[in-house]
Amino acid sequence: MSEVRRPSRPLSSHLRVYEPIEAFTTAERERVKAGLPRKGGREELDAAESTAALGRVIGTTGDPFPGDGTEFTRSLTVNGNVLYCPSQLVLRSGLAAESVISTAPRILAELMLPEDARERHQARVDRIAAESTSPRINTRESLWGIPFSWFVLFQESDPTEVVEDGDQVRTVRIVASWAKAINRARFAVANLALAAPDMSMLDELTSLTEWLEEFHPDSAVELDYGRVADRVFPDESCLDVRLGIECLAEGDMTGAAAAYRRLASRWIPIRQLARAS
């Protein structure tokens, strides 16, 4: 008898900003607190979010959007202060739907996102967006690998948590203060603007810096590898990206090329999984 394969989500990694509670409006604070897990730890919360997402993907209701009751909140304690990162699934799925509608063929987009479901979800988006005078998205997600620009925000000396399950690495999480992360991004942008103004990473880092500027200065930034960690850990991507940028700034093309080759050998095979059957 052949083994029944259970559906699973693509390998996903996340870049999250955790903010102090005072960074949120009164209405947002209620939503943030409501999303905190009643029991279990971080792994249980991650599993619950993944299960809920998979349920929407394979569901038969014709409505792939999350409802108000599917929001989650992660918390992080830094220097004795508790910081919060709401999942904002309603807002994020609204942005994803806009991307699908604008890029996918019309017939496919309407099949994936029925118009009546989109209208109901837009009402949720409008209601939640009205809770804040400046809505911001605390989480960025990447499928099938981590953008090289994300590694600029971190260094190997930053606090790192390796979550293991037997012989498997379930995830790796690196945390940096908002101040360190944005200063590193600005430093990289300044150097790339002079040394490699046509490099695609410059645009990515500029966008990343503008995104970070939206958050409270007492925030923390977390890179969560997700399940891709088991394929790359131990990983020196933060170091390789930094060395590559420093080599470019110094005009050392050989050193920059060597750093890129190390990154490519590590991440291109993972990105190719997106096209594997």
mmCIF file of C-alpha atoms in Angstrom:
data_model
loop_
_atom_site.group_PDB
_atom_site.id
_atom_site.type_symbol
_atom_site.label_atom_id
_atom_site.label_comp_id
_atom_site.label_asym_id
_atom_site.label_seq_id
_atom_site.Cartn_x
_atom_site.Cartn_y
_atom_site.Cartn_z
ATOM 1 C CA MET A 1 0.000 0.000 0.000
ATOM 2 C CA SER A 2 1.388 3.390 -0.964
ATOM 3 C CA GLU A 3 1.909 5.991 1.730
ATOM 4 C CA VAL A 4 -0.702 8.740 1.907
ATOM 5 C CA ARG A 5 1.023 12.081 1.700
ATOM 6 C CA ARG A 6 -0.419 14.762 3.925
ATOM 7 C CA PRO A 7 -0.685 18.244 2.403
ATOM 8 C CA SER A 8 1.861 20.712 3.682
ATOM 9 C CA ARG A 9 2.723 24.352 3.205
ATOM 10 C CA PRO A 10 5.778 25.604 1.303
ATOM 11 C CA LEU A 11 8.916 26.302 3.308
ATOM 12 C CA SER A 12 8.321 29.763 4.747
ATOM 13 C CA SER A 13 10.468 32.174 6.741
ATOM 14 C CA HIS A 14 9.407 35.349 8.530
ATOM 15 C CA LEU A 15 10.834 38.725 9.439
ATOM 16 C CA ARG A 16 8.924 40.148 12.398
ATOM 17 C CA VAL A 17 8.967 43.400 14.344
ATOM 18 C CA TYR A 18 7.931 43.182 18.007
ATOM 19 C CA GLU A 19 6.726 46.454 19.564
ATOM 20 C CA PRO A 20 5.993 47.627 23.126
ATOM 21 C CA ILE A 21 2.309 47.716 23.997
ATOM 22 C CA GLU A 22 2.281 51.526 24.011
ATOM 23 C CA ALA A 23 2.997 51.490 20.269
ATOM 24 C CA PHE A 24 -0.544 50.228 19.649
ATOM 25 C CA THR A 25 -3.826 52.121 19.811
ATOM 26 C CA THR A 26 -6.433 51.143 22.399
ATOM 27 C CA ALA A 27 -8.376 49.085 19.860
ATOM 28 C CA GLU A 28 -5.189 47.421 18.630
ATOM 29 C CA ARG A 29 -4.169 46.535 22.177
ATOM 30 C CA GLU A 30 -7.392 44.595 22.668
ATOM 31 C CA ARG A 31 -6.751 42.654 19.481
ATOM 32 C CA VAL A 32 -3.121 42.029 20.435
ATOM 33 C CA LYS A 33 -4.046 40.679 23.867
ATOM 34 C CA ALA A 34 -6.887 38.572 22.452
ATOM 35 C CA GLY A 35 -4.435 36.864 20.110
ATOM 36 C CA LEU A 36 -2.038 35.716 22.827
ATOM 37 C CA PRO A 37 -2.027 31.919 23.295
ATOM 38 C CA ARG A 38 -4.066 30.678 26.244
ATOM 39 C CA LYS A 39 -1.740 27.696 26.727
ATOM 40 C CA GLY A 40 1.396 26.239 25.241
ATOM 41 C CA GLY A 41 4.439 28.063 23.959
ATOM 42 C CA ARG A 42 5.774 29.456 20.745
ATOM 43 C CA GLU A 43 5.912 26.109 18.938
ATOM 44 C CA GLU A 44 2.238 25.424 19.686
ATOM 45 C CA LEU A 45 1.295 28.869 18.390
ATOM 46 C CA ASP A 46 3.286 28.353 15.187
ATOM 47 C CA ALA A 47 1.615 24.976 14.667
ATOM 48 C CA ALA A 48 -1.866 26.423 15.252
ATOM 49 C CA GLU A 49 -1.273 29.207 12.738
ATOM 50 C CA SER A 50 0.076 26.764 10.154
ATOM 51 C CA THR A 51 -2.852 24.382 10.652
ATOM 52 C CA ALA A 52 -5.357 27.210 10.279
ATOM 53 C CA ALA A 53 -3.667 28.375 7.056
ATOM 54 C CA LEU A 54 -3.636 24.876 5.603
ATOM 55 C CA GLY A 55 -7.293 24.467 6.497
ATOM 56 C CA ARG A 56 -8.168 27.573 4.505
ATOM 57 C CA VAL A 57 -6.164 26.359 1.511
ATOM 58 C CA ILE A 58 -7.817 22.929 1.296
ATOM 59 C CA GLY A 59 -11.236 24.010 2.596
ATOM 60 C CA THR A 60 -14.416 23.555 0.573
ATOM 61 C CA THR A 61 -16.241 26.743 1.570
ATOM 62 C CA GLY A 62 -14.889 28.768 -1.346
ATOM 63 C CA ASP A 63 -13.645 31.426 1.071
ATOM 64 C CA PRO A 64 -9.834 31.295 1.494
ATOM 65 C CA PHE A 65 -9.647 34.366 3.723
ATOM 66 C CA PRO A 66 -9.056 34.301 7.494
ATOM 67 C CA GLY A 67 -11.758 35.574 9.807
ATOM 68 C CA ASP A 68 -11.359 37.853 12.809
ATOM 69 C CA GLY A 69 -11.020 34.865 15.122
ATOM 70 C CA THR A 70 -7.867 33.530 13.444
ATOM 71 C CA GLU A 71 -5.472 36.241 14.591
ATOM 72 C CA PHE A 72 -2.410 35.282 16.630
ATOM 73 C CA THR A 73 0.003 37.312 18.733
ATOM 74 C CA ARG A 74 3.619 36.395 19.447
ATOM 75 C CA SER A 75 5.461 37.910 22.381
ATOM 76 C CA LEU A 76 9.148 38.396 23.081
ATOM 77 C CA THR A 77 10.880 39.528 26.247
ATOM 78 C CA VAL A 78 13.925 41.745 25.683
ATOM 79 C CA ASN A 79 15.831 43.241 28.621
ATOM 80 C CA GLY A 80 12.852 42.579 30.878
ATOM 81 C CA ASN A 81 10.368 44.296 28.545
ATOM 82 C CA VAL A 82 7.583 42.353 26.836
ATOM 83 C CA LEU A 83 7.156 43.145 23.142
ATOM 84 C CA TYR A 84 4.345 42.022 20.835
ATOM 85 C CA CYS A 85 4.002 41.042 17.191
ATOM 86 C CA PRO A 86 0.410 40.570 15.986
ATOM 87 C CA SER A 87 0.003 38.189 13.051
ATOM 88 C CA GLN A 88 -2.363 40.618 11.237
ATOM 89 C CA LEU A 89 -3.594 37.802 9.017
ATOM 90 C CA VAL A 90 -6.602 39.790 7.842
ATOM 91 C CA LEU A 91 -4.512 42.744 6.684
ATOM 92 C CA ARG A 92 -1.770 40.598 5.180
ATOM 93 C CA SER A 93 -4.172 38.371 3.274
ATOM 94 C CA GLY A 94 -5.862 41.506 1.949
ATOM 95 C CA LEU A 95 -2.542 42.714 0.547
ATOM 96 C CA ALA A 96 -1.851 39.268 -0.905
ATOM 97 C CA ALA A 97 -5.264 39.264 -2.587
ATOM 98 C CA GLU A 98 -4.536 42.639 -4.180
ATOM 99 C CA SER A 99 -1.285 41.220 -5.565
ATOM 100 C CA VAL A 100 -3.075 38.196 -7.033
ATOM 101 C CA ILE A 101 -5.800 40.311 -8.608
ATOM 102 C CA SER A 102 -3.265 42.658 -10.203
ATOM 103 C CA THR A 103 -0.841 39.996 -11.488
ATOM 104 C CA ALA A 104 -2.725 36.757 -12.153
ATOM 105 C CA PRO A 105 -4.949 36.130 -15.194
ATOM 106 C CA ARG A 106 -8.484 37.303 -14.464
ATOM 107 C CA ILE A 107 -10.092 33.868 -14.749
ATOM 108 C CA LEU A 108 -7.554 32.317 -12.397
ATOM 109 C CA ALA A 109 -7.793 35.198 -9.913
ATOM 110 C CA GLU A 110 -11.593 34.942 -9.756
ATOM 111 C CA LEU A 111 -11.366 31.179 -9.291
ATOM 112 C CA MET A 112 -8.881 31.503 -6.433
ATOM 113 C CA LEU A 113 -10.561 34.521 -4.838
ATOM 114 C CA PRO A 114 -14.341 34.583 -5.463
ATOM 115 C CA GLU A 115 -15.744 38.106 -5.633
ATOM 116 C CA ASP A 116 -18.224 37.655 -2.774
ATOM 117 C CA ALA A 117 -15.440 36.361 -0.510
ATOM 118 C CA ARG A 118 -13.225 39.310 -1.483
ATOM 119 C CA GLU A 119 -15.983 41.776 -0.642
ATOM 120 C CA ARG A 120 -16.583 40.242 2.785
ATOM 121 C CA HIS A 121 -12.876 40.255 3.485
ATOM 122 C CA GLN A 122 -12.445 43.863 2.370
ATOM 123 C CA ALA A 123 -15.005 44.850 4.994
ATOM 124 C CA ARG A 124 -12.818 43.153 7.626
ATOM 125 C CA VAL A 125 -9.719 44.922 6.300
ATOM 126 C CA ASP A 126 -11.400 48.330 6.387
ATOM 127 C CA ARG A 127 -12.623 47.783 9.948
ATOM 128 C CA ILE A 128 -9.210 46.725 11.263
ATOM 129 C CA ALA A 129 -7.329 49.412 9.346
ATOM 130 C CA ALA A 130 -9.569 52.017 10.957
ATOM 131 C CA GLU A 131 -8.277 51.009 14.391
ATOM 132 C CA SER A 132 -4.969 52.745 13.710
ATOM 133 C CA THR A 133 -4.083 56.176 12.354
ATOM 134 C CA SER A 134 -1.068 54.613 10.604
ATOM 135 C CA PRO A 135 -1.619 50.914 9.866
ATOM 136 C CA ARG A 136 1.646 49.003 9.530
ATOM 137 C CA ILE A 137 2.423 45.390 8.839
ATOM 138 C CA ASN A 138 4.658 43.813 11.494
ATOM 139 C CA THR A 139 5.450 40.649 9.555
ATOM 140 C CA ARG A 140 7.085 39.877 6.231
ATOM 141 C CA GLU A 141 6.976 36.351 4.827
ATOM 142 C CA SER A 142 9.220 34.685 2.287
ATOM 143 C CA LEU A 143 8.628 31.306 0.633
ATOM 144 C CA TRP A 144 11.374 28.917 -0.425
ATOM 145 C CA GLY A 145 14.287 30.780 1.088
ATOM 146 C CA ILE A 146 15.267 33.965 2.875
ATOM 147 C CA PRO A 147 15.985 37.185 0.935
ATOM 148 C CA PHE A 148 19.650 38.111 1.244
ATOM 149 C CA SER A 149 18.644 41.646 2.246
ATOM 150 C CA TRP A 150 17.102 40.311 5.488
ATOM 151 C CA PHE A 151 20.486 39.024 6.652
ATOM 152 C CA VAL A 152 21.857 42.582 6.623
ATOM 153 C CA LEU A 153 19.793 43.330 9.747
ATOM 154 C CA PHE A 154 21.561 40.699 11.852
ATOM 155 C CA GLN A 155 25.023 39.604 12.913
ATOM 156 C CA GLU A 156 26.330 36.334 14.286
ATOM 157 C CA SER A 157 26.748 37.949 17.728
ATOM 158 C CA ASP A 158 22.989 38.605 18.065
ATOM 159 C CA PRO A 159 20.930 36.377 20.402
ATOM 160 C CA THR A 160 20.082 33.188 18.520
ATOM 161 C CA GLU A 161 17.665 30.418 19.475
ATOM 162 C CA VAL A 162 17.925 27.011 17.829
ATOM 163 C CA VAL A 163 14.739 24.953 18.223
ATOM 164 C CA GLU A 164 15.334 21.244 17.733
ATOM 165 C CA ASP A 165 13.114 18.194 17.649
ATOM 166 C CA GLY A 166 15.328 15.152 17.927
ATOM 167 C CA ASP A 167 17.786 15.273 15.043
ATOM 168 C CA GLN A 168 15.736 17.890 13.176
ATOM 169 C CA VAL A 169 16.158 21.653 13.450
ATOM 170 C CA ARG A 170 12.611 23.004 13.564
ATOM 171 C CA THR A 171 13.649 26.635 13.280
ATOM 172 C CA VAL A 172 16.330 29.180 14.115
ATOM 173 C CA ARG A 173 15.406 32.620 15.454
ATOM 174 C CA ILE A 174 17.777 35.583 15.542
ATOM 175 C CA VAL A 175 16.847 38.788 17.372
ATOM 176 C CA ALA A 176 18.295 42.292 17.065
ATOM 177 C CA SER A 177 17.185 45.572 18.578
ATOM 178 C CA TRP A 178 15.368 47.918 16.200
ATOM 179 C CA ALA A 179 18.205 50.438 16.517
ATOM 180 C CA LYS A 180 20.881 47.924 15.520
ATOM 181 C CA ALA A 181 18.815 46.536 12.661
ATOM 182 C CA ILE A 182 18.003 49.884 11.089
ATOM 183 C CA ASN A 183 21.551 51.193 11.524
ATOM 184 C CA ARG A 184 22.901 48.105 9.771
ATOM 185 C CA ALA A 185 20.406 48.564 6.953
ATOM 186 C CA ARG A 186 21.275 52.240 6.538
ATOM 187 C CA PHE A 187 25.003 51.453 6.540
ATOM 188 C CA ALA A 188 24.512 48.835 3.830
ATOM 189 C CA VAL A 189 22.342 51.173 1.735
ATOM 190 C CA ALA A 190 24.972 53.927 1.919
ATOM 191 C CA ASN A 191 27.773 51.576 0.865
ATOM 192 C CA LEU A 192 25.828 49.889 -1.932
ATOM 193 C CA ALA A 193 24.636 53.247 -3.277
ATOM 194 C CA LEU A 194 28.278 54.201 -3.828
ATOM 195 C CA ALA A 195 29.762 50.844 -4.804
ATOM 196 C CA ALA A 196 26.926 49.046 -6.623
ATOM 197 C CA PRO A 197 24.030 51.423 -7.409
ATOM 198 C CA ASP A 198 22.502 49.003 -9.931
ATOM 199 C CA MET A 199 22.440 46.048 -7.541
ATOM 200 C CA SER A 200 18.934 44.731 -6.867
ATOM 201 C CA MET A 201 19.720 44.365 -3.160
ATOM 202 C CA LEU A 202 19.995 48.152 -2.916
ATOM 203 C CA ASP A 203 16.320 48.542 -3.823
ATOM 204 C CA GLU A 204 15.369 45.747 -1.432
ATOM 205 C CA LEU A 205 17.327 47.321 1.426
ATOM 206 C CA THR A 206 15.908 50.769 0.726
ATOM 207 C CA SER A 207 12.385 49.329 0.966
ATOM 208 C CA LEU A 208 13.337 47.379 4.085
ATOM 209 C CA THR A 209 14.723 50.501 5.754
ATOM 210 C CA GLU A 210 11.582 52.494 4.973
ATOM 211 C CA TRP A 211 9.504 49.677 6.468
ATOM 212 C CA LEU A 212 11.549 49.606 9.680
ATOM 213 C CA GLU A 213 11.170 53.360 10.083
ATOM 214 C CA GLU A 214 7.432 52.849 10.678
ATOM 215 C CA PHE A 215 7.999 51.139 14.040
ATOM 216 C CA HIS A 216 8.579 52.183 17.632
ATOM 217 C CA PRO A 217 12.299 52.730 18.436
ATOM 218 C CA ASP A 218 12.082 50.349 21.415
ATOM 219 C CA SER A 219 11.087 47.469 19.140
ATOM 220 C CA ALA A 220 13.006 44.299 18.338
ATOM 221 C CA VAL A 221 13.412 42.579 14.970
ATOM 222 C CA GLU A 222 13.347 38.797 14.616
ATOM 223 C CA LEU A 223 14.386 36.562 11.736
ATOM 224 C CA ASP A 224 12.544 33.241 11.989
ATOM 225 C CA TYR A 225 13.993 30.696 9.555
ATOM 226 C CA GLY A 226 11.081 28.298 9.879
ATOM 227 C CA ARG A 227 11.472 24.762 8.505
ATOM 228 C CA VAL A 228 14.118 25.866 6.020
ATOM 229 C CA ALA A 229 16.535 25.951 8.960
ATOM 230 C CA ASP A 230 16.918 22.179 8.872
ATOM 231 C CA ARG A 231 18.367 22.463 5.349
ATOM 232 C CA VAL A 232 20.918 25.218 6.009
ATOM 233 C CA PHE A 233 21.867 25.238 9.687
ATOM 234 C CA PRO A 234 24.529 25.935 10.807
ATOM 235 C CA ASP A 235 24.267 28.988 8.603
ATOM 236 C CA GLU A 236 26.751 31.815 7.997
ATOM 237 C CA SER A 237 24.587 33.897 5.662
ATOM 238 C CA CYS A 238 24.648 36.980 7.914
ATOM 239 C CA LEU A 239 28.441 36.929 7.815
ATOM 240 C CA ASP A 240 28.631 36.261 4.074
ATOM 241 C CA VAL A 241 26.240 39.107 3.233
ATOM 242 C CA ARG A 242 28.159 41.526 5.436
ATOM 243 C CA LEU A 243 31.514 40.462 3.950
ATOM 244 C CA GLY A 244 30.106 40.785 0.447
ATOM 245 C CA ILE A 245 28.939 44.358 1.044
ATOM 246 C CA GLU A 246 32.220 45.309 2.730
ATOM 247 C CA CYS A 247 34.185 43.860 -0.191
ATOM 248 C CA LEU A 248 32.093 45.826 -2.677
ATOM 249 C CA ALA A 249 32.674 49.019 -0.681
ATOM 250 C CA GLU A 250 36.430 48.365 -0.763
ATOM 251 C CA GLY A 251 36.467 47.533 -4.448
ATOM 252 C CA ASP A 252 37.363 43.903 -3.767
ATOM 253 C CA MET A 253 35.350 42.202 -6.506
ATOM 254 C CA THR A 254 37.048 38.849 -5.895
ATOM 255 C CA GLY A 255 36.018 38.828 -2.240
ATOM 256 C CA ALA A 256 32.482 39.942 -3.106
ATOM 257 C CA ALA A 257 32.162 37.183 -5.713
ATOM 258 C CA ALA A 258 33.396 34.573 -3.234
ATOM 259 C CA ALA A 259 30.815 35.676 -0.655
ATOM 260 C CA TYR A 260 28.049 35.485 -3.265
ATOM 261 C CA ARG A 261 29.133 31.999 -4.349
ATOM 262 C CA ARG A 262 28.855 30.796 -0.764
ATOM 263 C CA LEU A 263 25.374 32.277 -0.474
ATOM 264 C CA ALA A 264 24.278 30.888 -3.827
ATOM 265 C CA SER A 265 25.502 27.374 -3.066
ATOM 266 C CA ARG A 266 23.452 27.457 0.130
ATOM 267 C CA TRP A 267 20.205 29.055 -1.042
ATOM 268 C CA ILE A 268 19.726 28.430 -4.765
ATOM 269 C CA PRO A 269 19.006 24.685 -4.247
ATOM 270 C CA ILE A 270 16.281 25.652 -1.761
ATOM 271 C CA ARG A 271 14.732 28.181 -4.121
ATOM 272 C CA GLN A 272 14.682 25.553 -6.839
ATOM 273 C CA LEU A 273 12.353 23.479 -4.645
ATOM 274 C CA ALA A 274 9.590 25.951 -5.565
ATOM 275 C CA ARG A 275 9.617 24.464 -9.079
ATOM 276 C CA ALA A 276 10.012 20.840 -8.017
ATOM 277 C CA SER A 277 7.101 18.470 -8.472
#
